[in-house]
Each structure stands twice: as structure tokens, then as C-alpha cells.
Short mmCIF file of N, CA and C in Angstrom, two decimals:
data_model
loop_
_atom_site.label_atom_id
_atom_site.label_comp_id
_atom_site.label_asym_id
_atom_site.label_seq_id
_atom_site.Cartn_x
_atom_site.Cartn_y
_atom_site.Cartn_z
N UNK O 56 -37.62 -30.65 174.56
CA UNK O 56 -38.05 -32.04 174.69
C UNK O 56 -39.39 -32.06 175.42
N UNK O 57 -40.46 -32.89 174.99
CA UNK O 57 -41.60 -33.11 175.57
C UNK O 57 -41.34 -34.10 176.97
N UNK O 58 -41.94 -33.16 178.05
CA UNK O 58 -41.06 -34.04 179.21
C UNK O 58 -42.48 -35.76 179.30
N UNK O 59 -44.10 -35.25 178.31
CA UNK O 59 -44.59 -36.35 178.73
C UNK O 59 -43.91 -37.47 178.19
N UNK O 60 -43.43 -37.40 176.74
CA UNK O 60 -42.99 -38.40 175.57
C UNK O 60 -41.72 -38.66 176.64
N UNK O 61 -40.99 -38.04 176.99
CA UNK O 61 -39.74 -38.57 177.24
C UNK O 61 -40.20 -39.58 178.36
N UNK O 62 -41.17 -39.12 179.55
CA UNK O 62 -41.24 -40.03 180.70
C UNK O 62 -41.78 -41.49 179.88
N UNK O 63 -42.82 -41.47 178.71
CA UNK O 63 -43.27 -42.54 178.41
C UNK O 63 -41.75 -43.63 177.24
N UNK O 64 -41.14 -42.92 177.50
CA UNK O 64 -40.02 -43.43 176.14
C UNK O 64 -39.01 -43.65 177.66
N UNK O 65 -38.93 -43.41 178.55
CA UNK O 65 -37.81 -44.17 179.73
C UNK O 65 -38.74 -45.08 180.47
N UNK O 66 -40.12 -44.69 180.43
CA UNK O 66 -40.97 -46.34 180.94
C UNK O 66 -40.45 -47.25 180.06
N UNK O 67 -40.74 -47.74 178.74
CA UNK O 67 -40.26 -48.46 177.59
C UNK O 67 -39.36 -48.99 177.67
N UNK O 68 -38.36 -48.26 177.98
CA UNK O 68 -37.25 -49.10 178.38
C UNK O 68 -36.49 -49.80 179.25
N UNK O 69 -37.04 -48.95 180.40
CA UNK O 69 -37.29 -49.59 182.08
C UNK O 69 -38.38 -51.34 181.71
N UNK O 70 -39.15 -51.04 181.03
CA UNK O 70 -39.48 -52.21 181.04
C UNK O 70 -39.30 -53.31 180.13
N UNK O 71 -38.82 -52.89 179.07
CA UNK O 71 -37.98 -53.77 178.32
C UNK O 71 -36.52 -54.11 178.67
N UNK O 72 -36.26 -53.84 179.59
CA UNK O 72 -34.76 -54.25 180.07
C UNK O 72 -35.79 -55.24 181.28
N UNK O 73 -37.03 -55.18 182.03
CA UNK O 73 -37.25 -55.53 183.12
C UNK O 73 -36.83 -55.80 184.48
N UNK O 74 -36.91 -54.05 184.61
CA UNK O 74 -36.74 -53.78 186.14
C UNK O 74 -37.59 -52.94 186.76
N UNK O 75 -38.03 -52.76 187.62
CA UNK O 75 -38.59 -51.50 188.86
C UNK O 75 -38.35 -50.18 188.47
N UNK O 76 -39.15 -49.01 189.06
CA UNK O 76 -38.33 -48.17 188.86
C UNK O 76 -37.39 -48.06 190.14
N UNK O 77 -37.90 -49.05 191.31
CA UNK O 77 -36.83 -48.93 192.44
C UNK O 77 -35.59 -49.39 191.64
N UNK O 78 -35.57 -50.62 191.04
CA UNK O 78 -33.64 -51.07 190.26
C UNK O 78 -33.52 -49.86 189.70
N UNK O 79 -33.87 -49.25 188.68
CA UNK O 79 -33.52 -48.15 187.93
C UNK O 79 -33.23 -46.82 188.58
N UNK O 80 -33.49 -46.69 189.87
CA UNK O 80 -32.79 -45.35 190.39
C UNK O 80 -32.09 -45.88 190.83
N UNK O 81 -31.78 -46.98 191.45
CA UNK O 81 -30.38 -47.92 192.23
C UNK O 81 -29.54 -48.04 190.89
N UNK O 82 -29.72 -48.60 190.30
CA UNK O 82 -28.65 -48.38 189.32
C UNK O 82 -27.87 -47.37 188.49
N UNK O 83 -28.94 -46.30 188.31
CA UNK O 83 -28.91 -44.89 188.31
C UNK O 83 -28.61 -43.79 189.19
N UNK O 84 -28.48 -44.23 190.60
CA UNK O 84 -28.26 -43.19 191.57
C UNK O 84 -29.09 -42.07 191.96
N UNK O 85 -30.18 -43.10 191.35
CA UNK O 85 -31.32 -41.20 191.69
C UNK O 85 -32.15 -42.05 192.01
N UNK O 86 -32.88 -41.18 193.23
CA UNK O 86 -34.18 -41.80 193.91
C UNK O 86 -35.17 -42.12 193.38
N UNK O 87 -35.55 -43.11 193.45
CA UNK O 87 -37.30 -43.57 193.22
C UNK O 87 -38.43 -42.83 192.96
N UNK O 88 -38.39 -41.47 193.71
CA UNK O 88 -39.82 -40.53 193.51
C UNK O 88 -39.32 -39.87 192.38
N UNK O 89 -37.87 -39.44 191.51
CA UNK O 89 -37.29 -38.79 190.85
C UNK O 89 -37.99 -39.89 189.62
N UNK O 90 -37.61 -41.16 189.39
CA UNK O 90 -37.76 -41.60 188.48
C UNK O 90 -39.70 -41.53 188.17
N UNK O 91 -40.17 -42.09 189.02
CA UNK O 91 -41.16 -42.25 188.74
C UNK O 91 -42.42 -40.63 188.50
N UNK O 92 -41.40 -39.63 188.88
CA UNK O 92 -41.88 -37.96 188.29
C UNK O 92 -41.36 -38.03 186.81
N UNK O 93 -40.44 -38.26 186.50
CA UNK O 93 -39.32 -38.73 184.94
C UNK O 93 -40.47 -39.39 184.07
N UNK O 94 -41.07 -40.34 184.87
CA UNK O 94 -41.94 -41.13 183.61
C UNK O 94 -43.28 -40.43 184.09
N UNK O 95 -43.69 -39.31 184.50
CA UNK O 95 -44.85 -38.98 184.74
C UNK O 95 -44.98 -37.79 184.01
N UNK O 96 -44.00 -37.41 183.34
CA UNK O 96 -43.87 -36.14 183.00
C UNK O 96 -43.62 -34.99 183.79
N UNK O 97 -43.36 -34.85 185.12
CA UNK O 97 -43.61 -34.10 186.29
C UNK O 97 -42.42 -33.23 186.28
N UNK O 98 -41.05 -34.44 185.61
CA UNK O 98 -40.04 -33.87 186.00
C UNK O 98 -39.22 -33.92 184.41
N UNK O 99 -38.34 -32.76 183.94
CA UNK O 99 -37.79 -33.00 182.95
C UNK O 99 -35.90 -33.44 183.71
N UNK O 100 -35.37 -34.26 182.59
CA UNK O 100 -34.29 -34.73 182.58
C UNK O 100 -33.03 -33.61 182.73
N UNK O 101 -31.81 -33.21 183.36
CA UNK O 101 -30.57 -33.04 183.04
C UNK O 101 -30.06 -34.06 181.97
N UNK O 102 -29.11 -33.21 181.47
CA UNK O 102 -27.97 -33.99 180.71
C UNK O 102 -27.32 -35.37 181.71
N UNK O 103 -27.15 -34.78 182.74
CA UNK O 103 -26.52 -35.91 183.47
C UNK O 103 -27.17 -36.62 183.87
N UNK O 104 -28.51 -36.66 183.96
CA UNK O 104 -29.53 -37.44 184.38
C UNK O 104 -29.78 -38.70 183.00
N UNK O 105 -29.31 -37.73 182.27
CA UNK O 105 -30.05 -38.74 180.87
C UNK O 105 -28.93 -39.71 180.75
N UNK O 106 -27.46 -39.25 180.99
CA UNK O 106 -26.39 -39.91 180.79
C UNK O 106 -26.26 -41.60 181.93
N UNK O 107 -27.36 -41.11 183.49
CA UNK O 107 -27.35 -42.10 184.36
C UNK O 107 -28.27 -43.02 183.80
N UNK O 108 -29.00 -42.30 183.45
CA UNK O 108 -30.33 -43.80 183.50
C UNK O 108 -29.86 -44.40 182.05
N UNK O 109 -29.50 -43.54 180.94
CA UNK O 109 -28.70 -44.64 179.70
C UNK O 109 -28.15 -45.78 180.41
N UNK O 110 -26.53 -45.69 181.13
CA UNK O 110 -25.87 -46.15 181.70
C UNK O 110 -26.57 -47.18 182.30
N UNK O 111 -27.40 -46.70 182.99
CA UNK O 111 -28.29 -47.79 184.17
C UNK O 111 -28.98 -48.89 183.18
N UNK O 112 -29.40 -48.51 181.97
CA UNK O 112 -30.28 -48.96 181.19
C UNK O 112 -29.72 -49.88 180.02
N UNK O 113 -28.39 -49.42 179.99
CA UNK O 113 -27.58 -49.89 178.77
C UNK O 113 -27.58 -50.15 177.60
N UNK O 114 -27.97 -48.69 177.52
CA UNK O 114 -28.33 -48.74 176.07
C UNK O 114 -27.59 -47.36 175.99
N UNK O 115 -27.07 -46.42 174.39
CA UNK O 115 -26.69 -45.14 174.82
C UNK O 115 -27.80 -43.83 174.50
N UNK O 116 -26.89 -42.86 175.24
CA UNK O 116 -28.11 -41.55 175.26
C UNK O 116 -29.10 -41.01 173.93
N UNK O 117 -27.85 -41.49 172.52
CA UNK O 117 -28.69 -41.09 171.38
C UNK O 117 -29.53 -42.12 171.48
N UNK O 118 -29.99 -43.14 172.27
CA UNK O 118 -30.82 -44.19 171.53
C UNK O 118 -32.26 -43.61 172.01
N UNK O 119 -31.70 -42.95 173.47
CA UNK O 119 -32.86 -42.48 174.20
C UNK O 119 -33.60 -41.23 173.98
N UNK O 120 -32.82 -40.53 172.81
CA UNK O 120 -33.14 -39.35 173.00
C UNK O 120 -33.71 -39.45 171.15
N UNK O 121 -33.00 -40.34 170.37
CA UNK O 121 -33.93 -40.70 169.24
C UNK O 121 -35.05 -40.86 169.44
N UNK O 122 -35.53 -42.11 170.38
CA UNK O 122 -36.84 -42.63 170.65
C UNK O 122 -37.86 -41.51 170.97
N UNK O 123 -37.68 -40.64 171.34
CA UNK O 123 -38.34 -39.22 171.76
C UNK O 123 -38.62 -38.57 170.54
N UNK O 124 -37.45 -38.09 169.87
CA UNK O 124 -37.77 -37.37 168.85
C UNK O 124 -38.71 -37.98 167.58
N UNK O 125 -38.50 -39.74 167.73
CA UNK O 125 -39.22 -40.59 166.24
C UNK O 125 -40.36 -40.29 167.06
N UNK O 126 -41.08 -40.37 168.45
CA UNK O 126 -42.50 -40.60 169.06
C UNK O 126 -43.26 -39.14 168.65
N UNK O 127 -42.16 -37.88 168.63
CA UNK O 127 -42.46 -36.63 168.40
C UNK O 127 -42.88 -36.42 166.92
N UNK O 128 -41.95 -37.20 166.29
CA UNK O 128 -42.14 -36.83 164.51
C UNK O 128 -43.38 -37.51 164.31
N UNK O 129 -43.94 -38.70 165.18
CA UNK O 129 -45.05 -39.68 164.84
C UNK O 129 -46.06 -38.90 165.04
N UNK O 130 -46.18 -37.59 165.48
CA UNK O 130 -47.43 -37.53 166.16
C UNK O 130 -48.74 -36.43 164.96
#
């Protein structure tokens, strides 16, 4: 997985749900500097990581992990 595409494909949806990335690690359980490395590309995802912020996000993991792969096939 491209960790830049993925950080820019969990911004997207962080902000189409419209929240922070402070709500989104609160709702997710993972700190603030975590998320905002996540959408920086800095940091790549766990499985369980991808499974929190879905959850947090409410939407499910294939939706998140499609959106990655269609941004990948686009390129």
C-alpha cells in the first residue's frame, strides 16, 4: 500500500464525515500525532489500525482500502 495515497484517502474521509483529526483519534483510540503522520504519509497503517479509524469513521475497511487501490489504478 502507498502509505502517501492512503494518508490522502483517510484525510477524505476525515473530512467528509467532518471532524478533526483530534475527533478521529478520540474516536479511534489513537493519538493525534499518529493520525496526522497516517495522513502525512509518515506512518503506514496496521490491520488494526485500519479496522479503528473505519469504525471511527463509519464506513467499512473494504471501502477504505478500495479508495486506495481505485487512486492507485488512477494514476
Amino acid at each position: 500500500m502507498d502509505v502517501k495515497v492512503f494518508g490522502q484517502v483517510l484525510r477524505t474521509f476525515r473530512e467528509k464525515k467532518g471532524i478533526s483529526q483530534e475527533k478521529l483519534a478520540e474516536y479511534s483510540e489513537l493519538h493525534p500525532t499518529f493520525i496526522s503522520m497516517l495522513e502525512t504519509g509518515k506512518k503506514q497503517p496496521t490491520i488494526t489500525t485500519l479496522f479503528k479509524l473505519s469504525k471511527a469513521l463509519e464506513i467499512n475497511v473494504h471501502d477504505l482500502i478500495k479508495e486506495v487501490e481505485n487512486r492507485l489504478n488512477d494514476r
